[in-house]
Structure formats: structure tokens, C-alpha cells
Coordinates of C-alpha atoms in Angstrom, one line a residue:
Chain N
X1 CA 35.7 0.4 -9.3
X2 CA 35.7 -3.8 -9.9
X3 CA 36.2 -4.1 -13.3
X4 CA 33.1 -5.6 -15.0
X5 CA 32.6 -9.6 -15.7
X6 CA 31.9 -10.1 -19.5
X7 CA 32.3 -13.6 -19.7
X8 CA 29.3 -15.8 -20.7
X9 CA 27.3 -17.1 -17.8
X10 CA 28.1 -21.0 -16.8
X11 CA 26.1 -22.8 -19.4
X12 CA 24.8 -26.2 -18.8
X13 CA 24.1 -27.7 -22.2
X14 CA 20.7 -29.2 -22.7
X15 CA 19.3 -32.7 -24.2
X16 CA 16.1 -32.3 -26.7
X17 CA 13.7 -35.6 -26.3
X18 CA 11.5 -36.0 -28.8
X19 CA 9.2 -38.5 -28.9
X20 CA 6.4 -39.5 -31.6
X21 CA 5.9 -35.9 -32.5
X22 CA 2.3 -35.2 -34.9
X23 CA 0.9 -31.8 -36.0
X24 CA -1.5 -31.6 -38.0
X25 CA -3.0 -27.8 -39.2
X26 CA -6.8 -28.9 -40.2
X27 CA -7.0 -32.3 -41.9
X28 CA -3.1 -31.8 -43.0
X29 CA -0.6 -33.7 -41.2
X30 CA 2.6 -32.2 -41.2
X31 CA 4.4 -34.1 -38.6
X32 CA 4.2 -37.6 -38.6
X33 CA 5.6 -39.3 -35.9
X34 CA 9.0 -37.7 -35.0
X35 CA 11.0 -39.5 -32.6
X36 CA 14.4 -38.3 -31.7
X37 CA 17.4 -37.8 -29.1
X38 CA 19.6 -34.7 -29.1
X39 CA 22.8 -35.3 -27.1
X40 CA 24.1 -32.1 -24.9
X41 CA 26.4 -30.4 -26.5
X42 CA 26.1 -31.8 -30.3
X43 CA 25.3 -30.0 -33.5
X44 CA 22.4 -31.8 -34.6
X45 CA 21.1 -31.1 -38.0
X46 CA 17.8 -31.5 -39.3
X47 CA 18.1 -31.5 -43.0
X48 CA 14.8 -32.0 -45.8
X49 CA 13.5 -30.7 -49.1
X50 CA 11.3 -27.6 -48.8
X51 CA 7.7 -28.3 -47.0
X52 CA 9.3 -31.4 -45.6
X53 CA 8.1 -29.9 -42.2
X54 CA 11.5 -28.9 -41.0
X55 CA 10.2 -25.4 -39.4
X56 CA 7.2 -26.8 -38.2
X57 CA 9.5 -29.8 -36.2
X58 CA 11.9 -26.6 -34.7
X59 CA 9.1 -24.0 -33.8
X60 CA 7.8 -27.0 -31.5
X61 CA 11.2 -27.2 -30.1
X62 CA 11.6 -23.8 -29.3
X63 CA 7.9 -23.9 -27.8
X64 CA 6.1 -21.9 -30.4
X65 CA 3.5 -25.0 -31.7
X66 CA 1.6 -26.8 -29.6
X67 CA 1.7 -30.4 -30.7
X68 CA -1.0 -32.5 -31.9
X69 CA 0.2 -35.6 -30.3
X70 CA 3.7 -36.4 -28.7
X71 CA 6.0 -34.8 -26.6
X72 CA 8.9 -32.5 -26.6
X73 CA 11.3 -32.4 -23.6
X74 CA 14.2 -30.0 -23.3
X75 CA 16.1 -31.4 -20.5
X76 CA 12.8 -33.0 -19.2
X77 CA 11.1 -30.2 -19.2
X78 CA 8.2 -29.8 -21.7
X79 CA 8.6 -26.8 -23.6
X80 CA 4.9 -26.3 -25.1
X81 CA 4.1 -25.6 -21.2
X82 CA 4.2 -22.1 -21.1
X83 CA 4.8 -21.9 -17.1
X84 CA 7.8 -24.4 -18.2
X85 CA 9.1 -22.8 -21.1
X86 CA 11.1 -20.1 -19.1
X87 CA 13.1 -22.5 -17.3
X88 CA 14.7 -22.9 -20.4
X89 CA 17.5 -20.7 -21.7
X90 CA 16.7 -21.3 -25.5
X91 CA 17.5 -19.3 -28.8
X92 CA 16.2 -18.8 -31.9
X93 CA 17.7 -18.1 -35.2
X94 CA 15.2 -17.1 -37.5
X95 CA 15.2 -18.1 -40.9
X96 CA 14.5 -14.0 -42.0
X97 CA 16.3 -12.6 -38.5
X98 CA 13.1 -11.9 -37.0
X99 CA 14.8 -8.5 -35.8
X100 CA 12.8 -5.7 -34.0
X101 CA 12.4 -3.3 -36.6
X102 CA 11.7 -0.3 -34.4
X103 CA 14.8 -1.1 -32.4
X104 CA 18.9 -0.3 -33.6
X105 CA 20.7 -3.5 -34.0
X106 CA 21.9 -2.6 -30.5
X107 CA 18.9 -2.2 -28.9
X108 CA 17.6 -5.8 -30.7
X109 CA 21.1 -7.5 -29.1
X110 CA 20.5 -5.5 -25.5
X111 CA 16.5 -6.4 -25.3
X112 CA 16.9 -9.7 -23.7
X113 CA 19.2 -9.0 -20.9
X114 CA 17.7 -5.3 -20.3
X115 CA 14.2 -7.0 -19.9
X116 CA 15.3 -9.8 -17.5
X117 CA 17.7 -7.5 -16.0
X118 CA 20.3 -9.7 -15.9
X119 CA 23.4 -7.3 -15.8
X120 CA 23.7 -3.5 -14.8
X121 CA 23.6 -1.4 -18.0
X122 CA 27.4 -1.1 -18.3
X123 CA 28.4 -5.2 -18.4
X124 CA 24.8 -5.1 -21.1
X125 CA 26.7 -2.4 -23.4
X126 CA 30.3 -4.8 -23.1
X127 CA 28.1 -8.1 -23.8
X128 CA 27.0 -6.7 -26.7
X129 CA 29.8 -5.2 -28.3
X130 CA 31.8 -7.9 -27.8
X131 CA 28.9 -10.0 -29.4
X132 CA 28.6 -7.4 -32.2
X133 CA 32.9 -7.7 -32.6
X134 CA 32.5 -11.4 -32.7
X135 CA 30.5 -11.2 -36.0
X136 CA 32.1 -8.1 -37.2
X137 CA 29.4 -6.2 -36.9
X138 CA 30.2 -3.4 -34.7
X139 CA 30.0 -0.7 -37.3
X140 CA 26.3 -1.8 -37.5
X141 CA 25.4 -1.1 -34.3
X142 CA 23.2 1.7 -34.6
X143 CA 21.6 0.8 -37.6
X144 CA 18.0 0.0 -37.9
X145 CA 16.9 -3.5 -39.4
X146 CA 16.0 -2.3 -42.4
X147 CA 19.8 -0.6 -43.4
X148 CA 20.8 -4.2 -43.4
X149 CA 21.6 -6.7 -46.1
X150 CA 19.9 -10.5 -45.5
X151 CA 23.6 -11.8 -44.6
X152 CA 24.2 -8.8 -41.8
X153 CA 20.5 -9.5 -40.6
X154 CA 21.5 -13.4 -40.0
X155 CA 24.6 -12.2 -38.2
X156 CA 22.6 -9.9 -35.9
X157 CA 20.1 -12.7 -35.3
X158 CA 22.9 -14.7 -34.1
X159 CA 24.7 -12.3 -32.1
X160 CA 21.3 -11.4 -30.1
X161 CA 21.0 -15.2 -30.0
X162 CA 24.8 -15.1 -28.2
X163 CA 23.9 -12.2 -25.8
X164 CA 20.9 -14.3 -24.2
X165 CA 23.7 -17.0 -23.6
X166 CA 21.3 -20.0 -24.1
X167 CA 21.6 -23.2 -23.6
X168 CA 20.7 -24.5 -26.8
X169 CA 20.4 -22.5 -30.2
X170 CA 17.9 -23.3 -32.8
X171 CA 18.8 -22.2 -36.3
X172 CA 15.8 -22.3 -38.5
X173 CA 17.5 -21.8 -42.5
X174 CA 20.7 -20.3 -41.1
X175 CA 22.7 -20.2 -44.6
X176 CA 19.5 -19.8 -47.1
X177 CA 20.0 -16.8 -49.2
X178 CA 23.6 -15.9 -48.5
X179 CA 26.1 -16.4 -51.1
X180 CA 28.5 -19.1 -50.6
X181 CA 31.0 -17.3 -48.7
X182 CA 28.6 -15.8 -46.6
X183 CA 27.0 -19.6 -45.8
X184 CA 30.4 -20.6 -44.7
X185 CA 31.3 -17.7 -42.4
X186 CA 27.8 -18.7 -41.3
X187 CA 28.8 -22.7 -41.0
X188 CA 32.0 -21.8 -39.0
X189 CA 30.6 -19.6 -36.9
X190 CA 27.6 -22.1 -35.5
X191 CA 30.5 -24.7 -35.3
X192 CA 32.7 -22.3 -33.1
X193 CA 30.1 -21.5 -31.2
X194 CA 29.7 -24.9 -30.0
X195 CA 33.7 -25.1 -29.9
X196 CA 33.3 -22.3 -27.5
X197 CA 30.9 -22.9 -25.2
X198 CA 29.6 -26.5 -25.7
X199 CA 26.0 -25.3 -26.5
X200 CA 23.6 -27.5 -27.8
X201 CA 22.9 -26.8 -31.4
X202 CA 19.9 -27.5 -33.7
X203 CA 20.0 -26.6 -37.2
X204 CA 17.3 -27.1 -39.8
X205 CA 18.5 -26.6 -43.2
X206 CA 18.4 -28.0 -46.8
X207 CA 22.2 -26.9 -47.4
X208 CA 23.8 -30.3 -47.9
X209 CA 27.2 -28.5 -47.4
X210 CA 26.4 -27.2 -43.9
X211 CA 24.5 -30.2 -42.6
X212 CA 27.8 -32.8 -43.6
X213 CA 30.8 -30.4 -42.4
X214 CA 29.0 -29.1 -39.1
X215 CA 26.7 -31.5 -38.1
X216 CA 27.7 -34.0 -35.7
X217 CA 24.4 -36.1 -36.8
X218 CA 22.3 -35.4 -39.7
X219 CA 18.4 -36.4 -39.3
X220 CA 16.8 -36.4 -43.1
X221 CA 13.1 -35.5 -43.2
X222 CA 10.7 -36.1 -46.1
X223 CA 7.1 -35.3 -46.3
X224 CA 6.8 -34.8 -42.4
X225 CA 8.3 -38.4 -41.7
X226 CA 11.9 -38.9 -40.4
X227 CA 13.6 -41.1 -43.2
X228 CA 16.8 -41.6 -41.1
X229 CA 19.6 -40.5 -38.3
X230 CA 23.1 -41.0 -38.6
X231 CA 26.8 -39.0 -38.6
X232 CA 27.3 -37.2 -42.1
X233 CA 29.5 -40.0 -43.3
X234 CA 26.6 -42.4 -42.3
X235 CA 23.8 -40.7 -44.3
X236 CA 26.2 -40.5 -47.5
X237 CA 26.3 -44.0 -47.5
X238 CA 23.2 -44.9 -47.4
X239 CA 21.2 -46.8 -50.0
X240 CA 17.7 -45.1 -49.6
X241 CA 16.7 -43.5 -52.6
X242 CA 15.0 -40.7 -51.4
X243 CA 18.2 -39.7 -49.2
X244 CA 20.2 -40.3 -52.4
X245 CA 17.9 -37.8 -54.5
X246 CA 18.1 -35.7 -51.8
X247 CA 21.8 -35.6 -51.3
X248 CA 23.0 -36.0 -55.1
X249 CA 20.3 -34.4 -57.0
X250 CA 21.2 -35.1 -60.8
X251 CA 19.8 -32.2 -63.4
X252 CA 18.2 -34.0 -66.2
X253 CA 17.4 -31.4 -68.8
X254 CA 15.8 -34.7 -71.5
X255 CA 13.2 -35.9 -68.5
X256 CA 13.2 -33.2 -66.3
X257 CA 11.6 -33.7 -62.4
X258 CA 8.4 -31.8 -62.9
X259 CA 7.0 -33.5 -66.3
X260 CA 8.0 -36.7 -64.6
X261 CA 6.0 -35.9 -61.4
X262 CA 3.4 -34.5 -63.3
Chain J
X1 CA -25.6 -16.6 -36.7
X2 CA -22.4 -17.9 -37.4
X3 CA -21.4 -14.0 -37.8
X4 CA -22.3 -13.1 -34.7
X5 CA -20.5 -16.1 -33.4
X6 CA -17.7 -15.1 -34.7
X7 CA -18.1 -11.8 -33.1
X8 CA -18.6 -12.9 -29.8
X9 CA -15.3 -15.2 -30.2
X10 CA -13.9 -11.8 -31.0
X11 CA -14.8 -10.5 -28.5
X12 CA -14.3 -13.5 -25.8
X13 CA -10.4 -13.9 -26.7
X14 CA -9.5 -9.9 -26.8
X15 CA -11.3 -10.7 -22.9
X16 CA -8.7 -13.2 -22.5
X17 CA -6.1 -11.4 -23.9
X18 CA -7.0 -8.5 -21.5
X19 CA -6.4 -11.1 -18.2
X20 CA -3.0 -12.3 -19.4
X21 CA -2.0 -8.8 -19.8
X22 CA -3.1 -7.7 -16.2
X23 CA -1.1 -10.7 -14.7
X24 CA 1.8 -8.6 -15.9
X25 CA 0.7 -5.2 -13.8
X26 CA 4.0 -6.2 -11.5
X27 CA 6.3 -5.1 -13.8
X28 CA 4.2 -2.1 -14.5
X29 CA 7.2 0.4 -13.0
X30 CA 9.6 -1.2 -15.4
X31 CA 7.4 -0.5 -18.3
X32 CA 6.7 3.3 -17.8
X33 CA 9.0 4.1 -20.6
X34 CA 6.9 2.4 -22.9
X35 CA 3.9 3.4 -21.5
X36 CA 5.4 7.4 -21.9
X37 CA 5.8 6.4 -25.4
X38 CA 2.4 5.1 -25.4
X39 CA 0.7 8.3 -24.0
X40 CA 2.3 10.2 -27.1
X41 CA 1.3 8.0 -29.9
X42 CA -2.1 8.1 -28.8
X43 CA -2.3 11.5 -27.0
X44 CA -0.1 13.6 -28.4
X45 CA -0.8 12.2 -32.0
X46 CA -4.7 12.1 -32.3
X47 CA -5.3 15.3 -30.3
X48 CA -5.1 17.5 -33.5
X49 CA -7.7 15.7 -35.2
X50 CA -10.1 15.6 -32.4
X51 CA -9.4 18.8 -32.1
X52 CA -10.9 19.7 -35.8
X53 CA -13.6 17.2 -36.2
X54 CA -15.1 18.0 -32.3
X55 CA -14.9 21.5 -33.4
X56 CA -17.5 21.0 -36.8
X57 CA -19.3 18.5 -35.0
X58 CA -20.3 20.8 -32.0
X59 CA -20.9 23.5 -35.4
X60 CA -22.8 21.4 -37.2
X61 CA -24.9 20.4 -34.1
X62 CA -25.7 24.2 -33.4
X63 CA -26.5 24.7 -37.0
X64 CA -28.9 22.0 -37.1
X65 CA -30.2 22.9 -33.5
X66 CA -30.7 26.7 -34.3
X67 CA -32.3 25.9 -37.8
X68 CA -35.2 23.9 -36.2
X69 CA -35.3 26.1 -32.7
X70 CA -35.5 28.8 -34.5
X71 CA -39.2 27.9 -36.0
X72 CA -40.1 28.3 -32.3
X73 CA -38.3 31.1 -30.9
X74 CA -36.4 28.6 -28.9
X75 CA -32.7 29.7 -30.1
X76 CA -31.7 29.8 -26.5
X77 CA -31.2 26.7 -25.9
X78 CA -28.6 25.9 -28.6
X79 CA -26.0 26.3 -25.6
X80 CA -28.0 23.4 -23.6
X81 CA -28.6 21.0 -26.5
X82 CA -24.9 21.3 -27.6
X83 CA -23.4 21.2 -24.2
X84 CA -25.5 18.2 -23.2
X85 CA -25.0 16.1 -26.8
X86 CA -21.1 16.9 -26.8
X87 CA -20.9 15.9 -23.1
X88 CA -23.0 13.1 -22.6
X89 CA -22.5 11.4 -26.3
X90 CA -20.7 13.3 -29.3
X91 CA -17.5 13.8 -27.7
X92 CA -16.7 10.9 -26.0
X93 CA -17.8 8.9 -28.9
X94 CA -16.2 11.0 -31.8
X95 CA -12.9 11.0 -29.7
X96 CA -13.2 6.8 -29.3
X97 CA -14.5 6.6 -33.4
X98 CA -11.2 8.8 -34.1
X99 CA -9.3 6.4 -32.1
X100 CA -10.3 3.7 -33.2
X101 CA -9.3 4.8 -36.9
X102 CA -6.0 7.0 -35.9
X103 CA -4.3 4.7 -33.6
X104 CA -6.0 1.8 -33.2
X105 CA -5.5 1.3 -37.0
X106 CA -1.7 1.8 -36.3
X107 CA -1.8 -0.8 -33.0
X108 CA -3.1 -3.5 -35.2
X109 CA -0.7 -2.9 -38.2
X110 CA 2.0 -2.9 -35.5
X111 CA 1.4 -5.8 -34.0
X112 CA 0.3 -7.6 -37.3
X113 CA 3.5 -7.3 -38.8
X114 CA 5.5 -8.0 -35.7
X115 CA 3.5 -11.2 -35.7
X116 CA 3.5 -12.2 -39.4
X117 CA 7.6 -11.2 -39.7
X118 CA 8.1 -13.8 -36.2
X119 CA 9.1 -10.8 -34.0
X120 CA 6.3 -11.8 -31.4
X121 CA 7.3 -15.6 -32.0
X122 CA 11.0 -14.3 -31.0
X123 CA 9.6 -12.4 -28.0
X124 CA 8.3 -15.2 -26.8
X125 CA 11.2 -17.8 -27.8
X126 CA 13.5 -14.9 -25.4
X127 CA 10.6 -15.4 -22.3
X128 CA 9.4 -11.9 -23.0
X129 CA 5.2 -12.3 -22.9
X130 CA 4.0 -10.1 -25.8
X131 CA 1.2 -9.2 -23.4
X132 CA 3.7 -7.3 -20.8
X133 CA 5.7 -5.5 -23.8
X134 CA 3.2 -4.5 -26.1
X135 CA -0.6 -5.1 -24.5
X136 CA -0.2 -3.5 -21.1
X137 CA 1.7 -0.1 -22.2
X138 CA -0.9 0.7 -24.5
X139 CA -3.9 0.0 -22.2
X140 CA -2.3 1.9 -19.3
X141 CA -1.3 4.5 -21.9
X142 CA -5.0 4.6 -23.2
X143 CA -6.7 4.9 -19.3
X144 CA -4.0 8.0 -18.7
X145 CA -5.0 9.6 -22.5
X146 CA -9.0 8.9 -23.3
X147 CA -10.2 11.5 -20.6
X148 CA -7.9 14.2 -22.1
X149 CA -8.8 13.7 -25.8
X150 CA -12.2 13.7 -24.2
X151 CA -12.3 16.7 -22.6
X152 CA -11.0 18.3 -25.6
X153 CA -13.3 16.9 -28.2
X154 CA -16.1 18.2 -25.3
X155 CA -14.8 21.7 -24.9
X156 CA -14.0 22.5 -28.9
X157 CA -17.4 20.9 -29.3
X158 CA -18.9 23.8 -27.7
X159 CA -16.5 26.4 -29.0
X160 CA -17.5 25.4 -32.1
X161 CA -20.9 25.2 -31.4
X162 CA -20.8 28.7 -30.3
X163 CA -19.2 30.6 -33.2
X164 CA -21.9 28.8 -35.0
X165 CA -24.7 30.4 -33.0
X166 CA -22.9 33.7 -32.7
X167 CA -21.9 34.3 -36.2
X168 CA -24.9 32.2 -38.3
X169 CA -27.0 35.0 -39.1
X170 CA -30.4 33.4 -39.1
X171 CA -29.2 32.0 -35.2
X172 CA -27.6 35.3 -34.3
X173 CA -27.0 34.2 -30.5
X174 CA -25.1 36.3 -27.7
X175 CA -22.4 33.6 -26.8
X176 CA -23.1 34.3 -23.3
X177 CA -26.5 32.9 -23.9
X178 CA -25.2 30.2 -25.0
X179 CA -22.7 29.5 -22.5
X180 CA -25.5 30.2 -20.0
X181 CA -26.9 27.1 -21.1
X182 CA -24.0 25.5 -21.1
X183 CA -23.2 26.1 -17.5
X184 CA -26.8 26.1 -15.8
X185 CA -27.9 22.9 -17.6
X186 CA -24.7 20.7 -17.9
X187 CA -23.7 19.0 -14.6
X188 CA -20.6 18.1 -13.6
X189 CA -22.2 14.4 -13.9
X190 CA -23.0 14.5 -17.7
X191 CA -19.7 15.3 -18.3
X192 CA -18.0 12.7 -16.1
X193 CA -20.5 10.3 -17.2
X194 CA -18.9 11.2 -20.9
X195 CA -15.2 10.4 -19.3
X196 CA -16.8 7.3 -17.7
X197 CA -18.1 6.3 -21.5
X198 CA -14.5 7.8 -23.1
X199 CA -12.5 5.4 -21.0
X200 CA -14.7 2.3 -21.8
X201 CA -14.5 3.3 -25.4
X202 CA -10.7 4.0 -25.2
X203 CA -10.0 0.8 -23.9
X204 CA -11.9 -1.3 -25.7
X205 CA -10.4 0.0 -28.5
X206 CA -6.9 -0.3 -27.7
X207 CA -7.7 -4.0 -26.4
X208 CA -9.2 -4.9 -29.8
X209 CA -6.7 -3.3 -31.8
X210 CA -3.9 -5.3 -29.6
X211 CA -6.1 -8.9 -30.0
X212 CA -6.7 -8.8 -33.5
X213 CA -3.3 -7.6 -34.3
X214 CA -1.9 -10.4 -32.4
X215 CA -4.2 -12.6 -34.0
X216 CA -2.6 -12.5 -37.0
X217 CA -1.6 -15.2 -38.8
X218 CA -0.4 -15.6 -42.7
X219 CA 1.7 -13.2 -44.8
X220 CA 1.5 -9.5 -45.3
X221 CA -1.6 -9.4 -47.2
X222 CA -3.3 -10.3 -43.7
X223 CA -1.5 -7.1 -42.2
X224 CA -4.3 -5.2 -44.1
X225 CA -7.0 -7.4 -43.4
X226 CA -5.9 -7.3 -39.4
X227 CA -6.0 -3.3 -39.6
X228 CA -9.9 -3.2 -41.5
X229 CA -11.4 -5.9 -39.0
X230 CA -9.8 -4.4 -36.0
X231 CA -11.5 -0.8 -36.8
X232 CA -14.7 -2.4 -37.7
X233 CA -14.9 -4.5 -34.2
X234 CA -13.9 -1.7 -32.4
X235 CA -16.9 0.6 -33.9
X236 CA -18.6 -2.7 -33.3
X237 CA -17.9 -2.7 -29.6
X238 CA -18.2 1.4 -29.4
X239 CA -22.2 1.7 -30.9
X240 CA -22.6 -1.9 -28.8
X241 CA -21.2 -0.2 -25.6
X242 CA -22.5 3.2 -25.8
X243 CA -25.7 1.8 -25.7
X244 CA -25.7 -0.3 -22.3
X245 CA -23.1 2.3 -20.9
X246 CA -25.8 4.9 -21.7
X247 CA -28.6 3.0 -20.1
X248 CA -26.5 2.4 -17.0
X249 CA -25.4 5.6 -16.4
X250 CA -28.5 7.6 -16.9

């Protein structure tokens, strides 16, 4: 009997366009003019305050908002298209897993394959153990959603984002609510991921930490507005306020923030 | 007005939703697990309760038939009246009202908090149409299951209906009296035209309980809210229905 092919399907890492990107829910605009270029292959992070419309900016990405105004091309082809969208290999990290709760953790990591029947059942089984093993999670693997902690439901999220061997992964929030050990297991493992198979990454986060050790570029959002793009060492250094607050936020117990705002 | 807008809107995108899902009828063969699945949640799972309510409706029905026939010596035909009302109406409608409330309650929650905890926005971000995986199953499972919980709720109608009428002492009725008029006055066609009315119900059901659970949108507070609008539009759509079907079919 041939012995079974585990290895990752070729990949051929994808380039995001976006160009002046609006939303608006109602009379609120959320997104106010995004324009930017993803380069295949890079780590890209997207980082902002909370309700800076970080979320909003990666569910259009990964097709699930419709925008208002704009585009957004993935490799050229226009993802809000929903006879388009399956030309794209594309995953998506949720910021809470977004796991199947009626399926095992197996089941959740085996659903994508099974139901495009990619592989026989055998080389399915290997692709995700070996995607379980890869973020030590292979004593998990019959567990439902629920048994898990929030760090061990990230991991899962990820490793069913690895079985669907995409060609660019989305993380929405990938390191909010894990302890700090747990957002740098996190960190490394989205950074070797690209190490290994030259995927496309784009991460949304507020974690100043992740954004500046991973990110090969760092776009800063404020208030649904794109303040600025540059490398990590780039964004430090700029003089913008608003990126400086953002970056260095100083606690002031005499004249705190929300008296001042208020 | 603007109500009944809003229930026509309803009622205009669970249409929708219902064409998207056939599109999917293809892959039907590779969904028959689910469907399986399907066929005992909404078989296996309401039969005992249409069971016990069909059984005191078609008692209560010969009750209140045999109190007033009784005035004019007309007893008799408790078997006709009860065979005919559980056939043509009671059954088919208490089996869709029971549903509606048993599972397509549980659809909507489902699908609610799939939708409000991003599992249907991860379905779709993996190229997996919500419609095949969760819409379809349940509508196939729902044409294979409504005529059997409708037969059921028909034939413990008229069991009940006859210990009734045998054992109330002011009715006192031989039951082969009353199954006489059970079998010389109900056509095969009043009970099929019950099945026909079962399977409308059934679906409609299911296809609201799918469209409104889909439709969901905000946190888990709206999980409720999805699960009390989708049994009122689907009694909605069963009185609505049984009317025209009625009409139609008589």
C-alpha cells in the first residue's frame, strides 16, 4: 500500500488590495476610507484601540461584510462576490475560536477537508493529528469545545485554520485573553507559520508586543481611519500623537483619561 | 401596516432562503448522514408528544361531540365527526403546532447561536454554504418525518376519541360504531389531503425556524428573541396556510 502524502498542498501565497474601503451600519461610519497593499507572503498587522474598526476592516477581508463603498481584492479577485469567494483558500482565526460546539476538536479540525473531500479519510485523520501535534494539542482531540480553556480554543482555531492549508490566514484578536506566555506561544506560532509555509498573514490586534516582534508592517487604525503604515521600527518612531498614546500609554492616576475626556 | 410588512419580509427572505438551499440538492447523497440525524431530532424526538396531545385532543373532541349529539340521539356519529376533524384538520395541524414549538424552537436556537458565536461566519469563511449543511438536512428530514408524526397524531386521535365514547357513561358507544364511522365516512382522500396539509405545515416550519435562526444578529440575548419570533411566524404561517390549503383542497 503507497504510504499516504501528508505534506501541505503547494501554496501560492496571496496579495490583499484594498482600496478606499467605507462601511457604514445605519448612519455610523465605521470604515472610512481604507486603502492598503498586503505583499504575498508578509505578516501584516493591523493594530488600533478597541472600536477602532479593526474586525469590521478583517471580516471584509475574509468576505463576511459587504462594503459600503470600495473594494477588496484577494489576488484580484473580489472576495464580497460570493461566486468568487471560493476561489480563495482563506482562514479565519476567530477572536473567541468560533469552534463547532457540537463537533470534538477533531471533528472541527477534519470538517473542512471531509466536506470538500479533499483527501481520503486516512491522509484527513494524519493531517489532523499532525496539526493537533503541532500545537500540542493531541490529548484534546476528542474533546468538545466546551472542555476547553480560551488559550486551547485559540490553538484549535488555529490548527483547523492549518488543516484547510490556506493561502492567507486572518487572525482576528489572536493573543487577547491569554496570559502572557500563552500570547507568545501564540506570536511564535503565527510567525512560524509563515516561516513554514510562506502564507500570507493578517493579524488584527491591540497587543503592541505581537504587532512589533511579528509584524513585518504594522498599519495603526484610529476611529475607522488608517493613521499610518510602516515596519515596527518605523511606527515607533513616529511623531503622531495619537500613535504615540497608542503605543506608550502613560497611567496618570492625578488626571486620569476618562475625567479628561469627559 | 408596517407589521404586516414586516411579516411579509419574513416571509419573502425564508422564500429566498428556501432557493439557495435547493441549489444545493447535488450534494444531497453526501448529506444523508445529516439528514438521518435530522429525521431523529424531529421524528424520533416529537413523536411522544404528539402521541399524548393527539390522543386528548381526539378525547376531548368525542367528549364535546357526544355531549351535544347526545340531545339528539345522534351519538353515532362521534366515530365520523372525530375521524373527519382529526383527518382533515386536528391532526395535521396539532402535529405542525407541536413542531413548530418542539423542534422548530430547537432549529432556531441552533442556528442562532451558531450565528451569534461566528460559527456560520466560519462556515462560510471555509466555503461551506450554511444553506447545504444546516438548511437542506432539515427540510429533507422534515418532507421524510411530517407524514409519520401525522399519521400518528390521526390514528391516536381516534383511539382516543374512542375510549372516550366507549367508556364516558352519558356517550356509552360500542367502539365498533364508532369505527364504523370512521371507516364508511373517512376517505382515503381526507386523510391524504391531511398529509398534503402536514407536509406544507412541516416545512414551513422547519424553513422558518432555519431563516429566522439564521437571521440572527447581536449577542445571546437575541438567541431568545430568535426562538419566540420563529414559533410565532410559524403558527403565523400554519393558521395562514391551513386556511388557503383547506380551500384548495376541498
Amino acid at each position: 500500500m503507497p504510504e499516504t502524502d501528508t505534506s501541505p498542498a503547494p501554496r501560492r501565497a496571496l496579495g490583499i488590495s484594498v482600496e478606499n474601503l467605507r462601511k457604514s451600519f445605519g448612519s455610523t461610519e465605521v470604515l472610512k476610507g481604507i486603502s492598503l497593499e498586503v505583499k504575498p507572503g508578509e505578516i501584516f498587522v493591523m493594530m488600533g484601540p478597541s472600536g477602532s474598526g479593526k474586525s469590521v476592516f478583517l471580516k471584509h477581508l475574509a468576505g463576511l461584510e459587504i462594503p459600503t463603498e470600495g473594494k477588496v481584492r484577494i489576488d484580484d479577485i473580489n472576495v464580497a462576490d460570493d461566486r468568487e469567494r471560493p476561489k480563495v483558500r482563506l482562514a479565519l482565526v476567530f477572536q473567541a475560536g468560533a469552534l463547532f460546539n457540537s463537533l470534538s476538536v477533531f471533528d472541527n479540525l477534519a470538517l473542512y477537508p471531509r466536506e470538500h473531500r479533499l483527501y481520503d479519510r486516512k491522509t484527513i485523520k494524519e493531517k489532523v493529528e499532525k496539526a493537533l501535534a503541532m500545537l500540542s494539542l493531541s490529548d484534546a482531540a476528542e474533546k468538545i469545545p466546551a472542555e476547553l480553556s480560551g488559550g486551547m480554543k485559540k490553538r484549535v482555531a488555529i490548527a483547523r485554520a492549518l488543516v484547510m492549508e490556506p493561502d492567507l490566514l486572518l487572525y482576528d484578536e489572536p493573543t487577547s485573553e491569554l496570559d502572557p506566555i500563552m500570547a507568545a506561544t501564540i506570536s511564535e506560532i503565527i510567525a512560524d507559520l509563515r516561516e513554514e509555509f510562506g502564507v500570507t498573514s493578517l493579524v488584527v490586534s491591540h497587543d503592541r508586543d505581537l504587532a512589533m516582534t511579528i509584524g513585518d508592517r504594522v498599519g495603526i487604525m484610529q476611529e475607522g481611519e488608517l493613521l499610518a503604515i510602516d515596519t515596527p521600527a518605523g511606527i515607533r518612531q513616529m511623531d503622531d500623537p495619537r500613535i504615540k498614546e497608542f503605543l506608550n500609554p502613560a497611567i496618570d492616576l492625578k488626571n486620569p483619561r476618562f475625567k479628561r475626556s469627559a | 401596516m408596517r407589521i404586516l410588512h414586516q411579516y411579509l419580509s419574513e416571509f419573502g427572505q425564508a422564500f429566498l432562503l428556501l432557493v439557495r438551499s435547493l441549489r444545493h440538492l447535488p450534494s444531497l447523497p453526501r448529506q444523508m448522514g445529516r439528514v438521518i440525524e435530522q429525521c431523529y431530532l424531529i421524528g424520533y424526538t416529537t413523536f411522544p408528544i404528539v402521541a399524548i396531545l393527539s390522543f386528548f385532543i381526539g378525547s376531548v373532541l368525542a367528549l364535546q361531540t357526544g355531549y351535544s349529539l347526545q340531545t339528539f340521539g345522534a351519538v353515532d356519529f362521534i366515530g365520523t365527526i372525530v375521524g373527519l376533524s382529526m383527518a382533515r384538520e386536528l391532526g395535521p395541524v396539532m402535529a405542525a403546532i407541536l413542531l413548530a414549538g418542539r423542534v422548530g424552537s430547537a432549529i432556531s436556537a441552533e442556528l442562532a447561536s451558531m450565528k451569534v458565536y461566528q460559527e456560520v461566519d466560519a462556515l462560510i469563511t471555509m466555503n461551506i454554504p450554511p444553506e447545504r449543511m444546516l438548511v437542506l438536512p432539515r427540510l429533507i428530514a422534515v418532507l421524510l418525518m411530517m407524514p409519520v408524526l401525522a399519521i400518528v397524531a390521526i390514528i391516536i386521535g381516534w383511539l382516543g376519541g374512542a375510549v372516550v365514547a366507549s367508556q364516558v357513561s352519558f356517550i356509552g358507544l360500542d367502539p365498533r360504531i364508532y369505527f364504523d364511522g370512521i371507516t364508511n365516512f373517512v376517505a382515503f382522500k381526507d386523510v391524504l389531503d391531511g398529509l398534503i396539509k402536514a407536509q406544507i405545515f412541516g416545512f414551513s416550519v422547519i424553513l422558518i425556524s432555519c431563516h429566522v435562526g439564521l437571521q440572527t444578529r447581536g449577542g445571546p440575548r437575541e438567541i431568545g428573541n430568535s426562538v419566540t419570533r420563529a414559533v410565532v411566524l410559524s403558527l403565523i404561517a400554519i393558521l395562514f396556510l391551513d386556511y388557503f390549503i383547506t380551500q384548495a383542497l376541498l
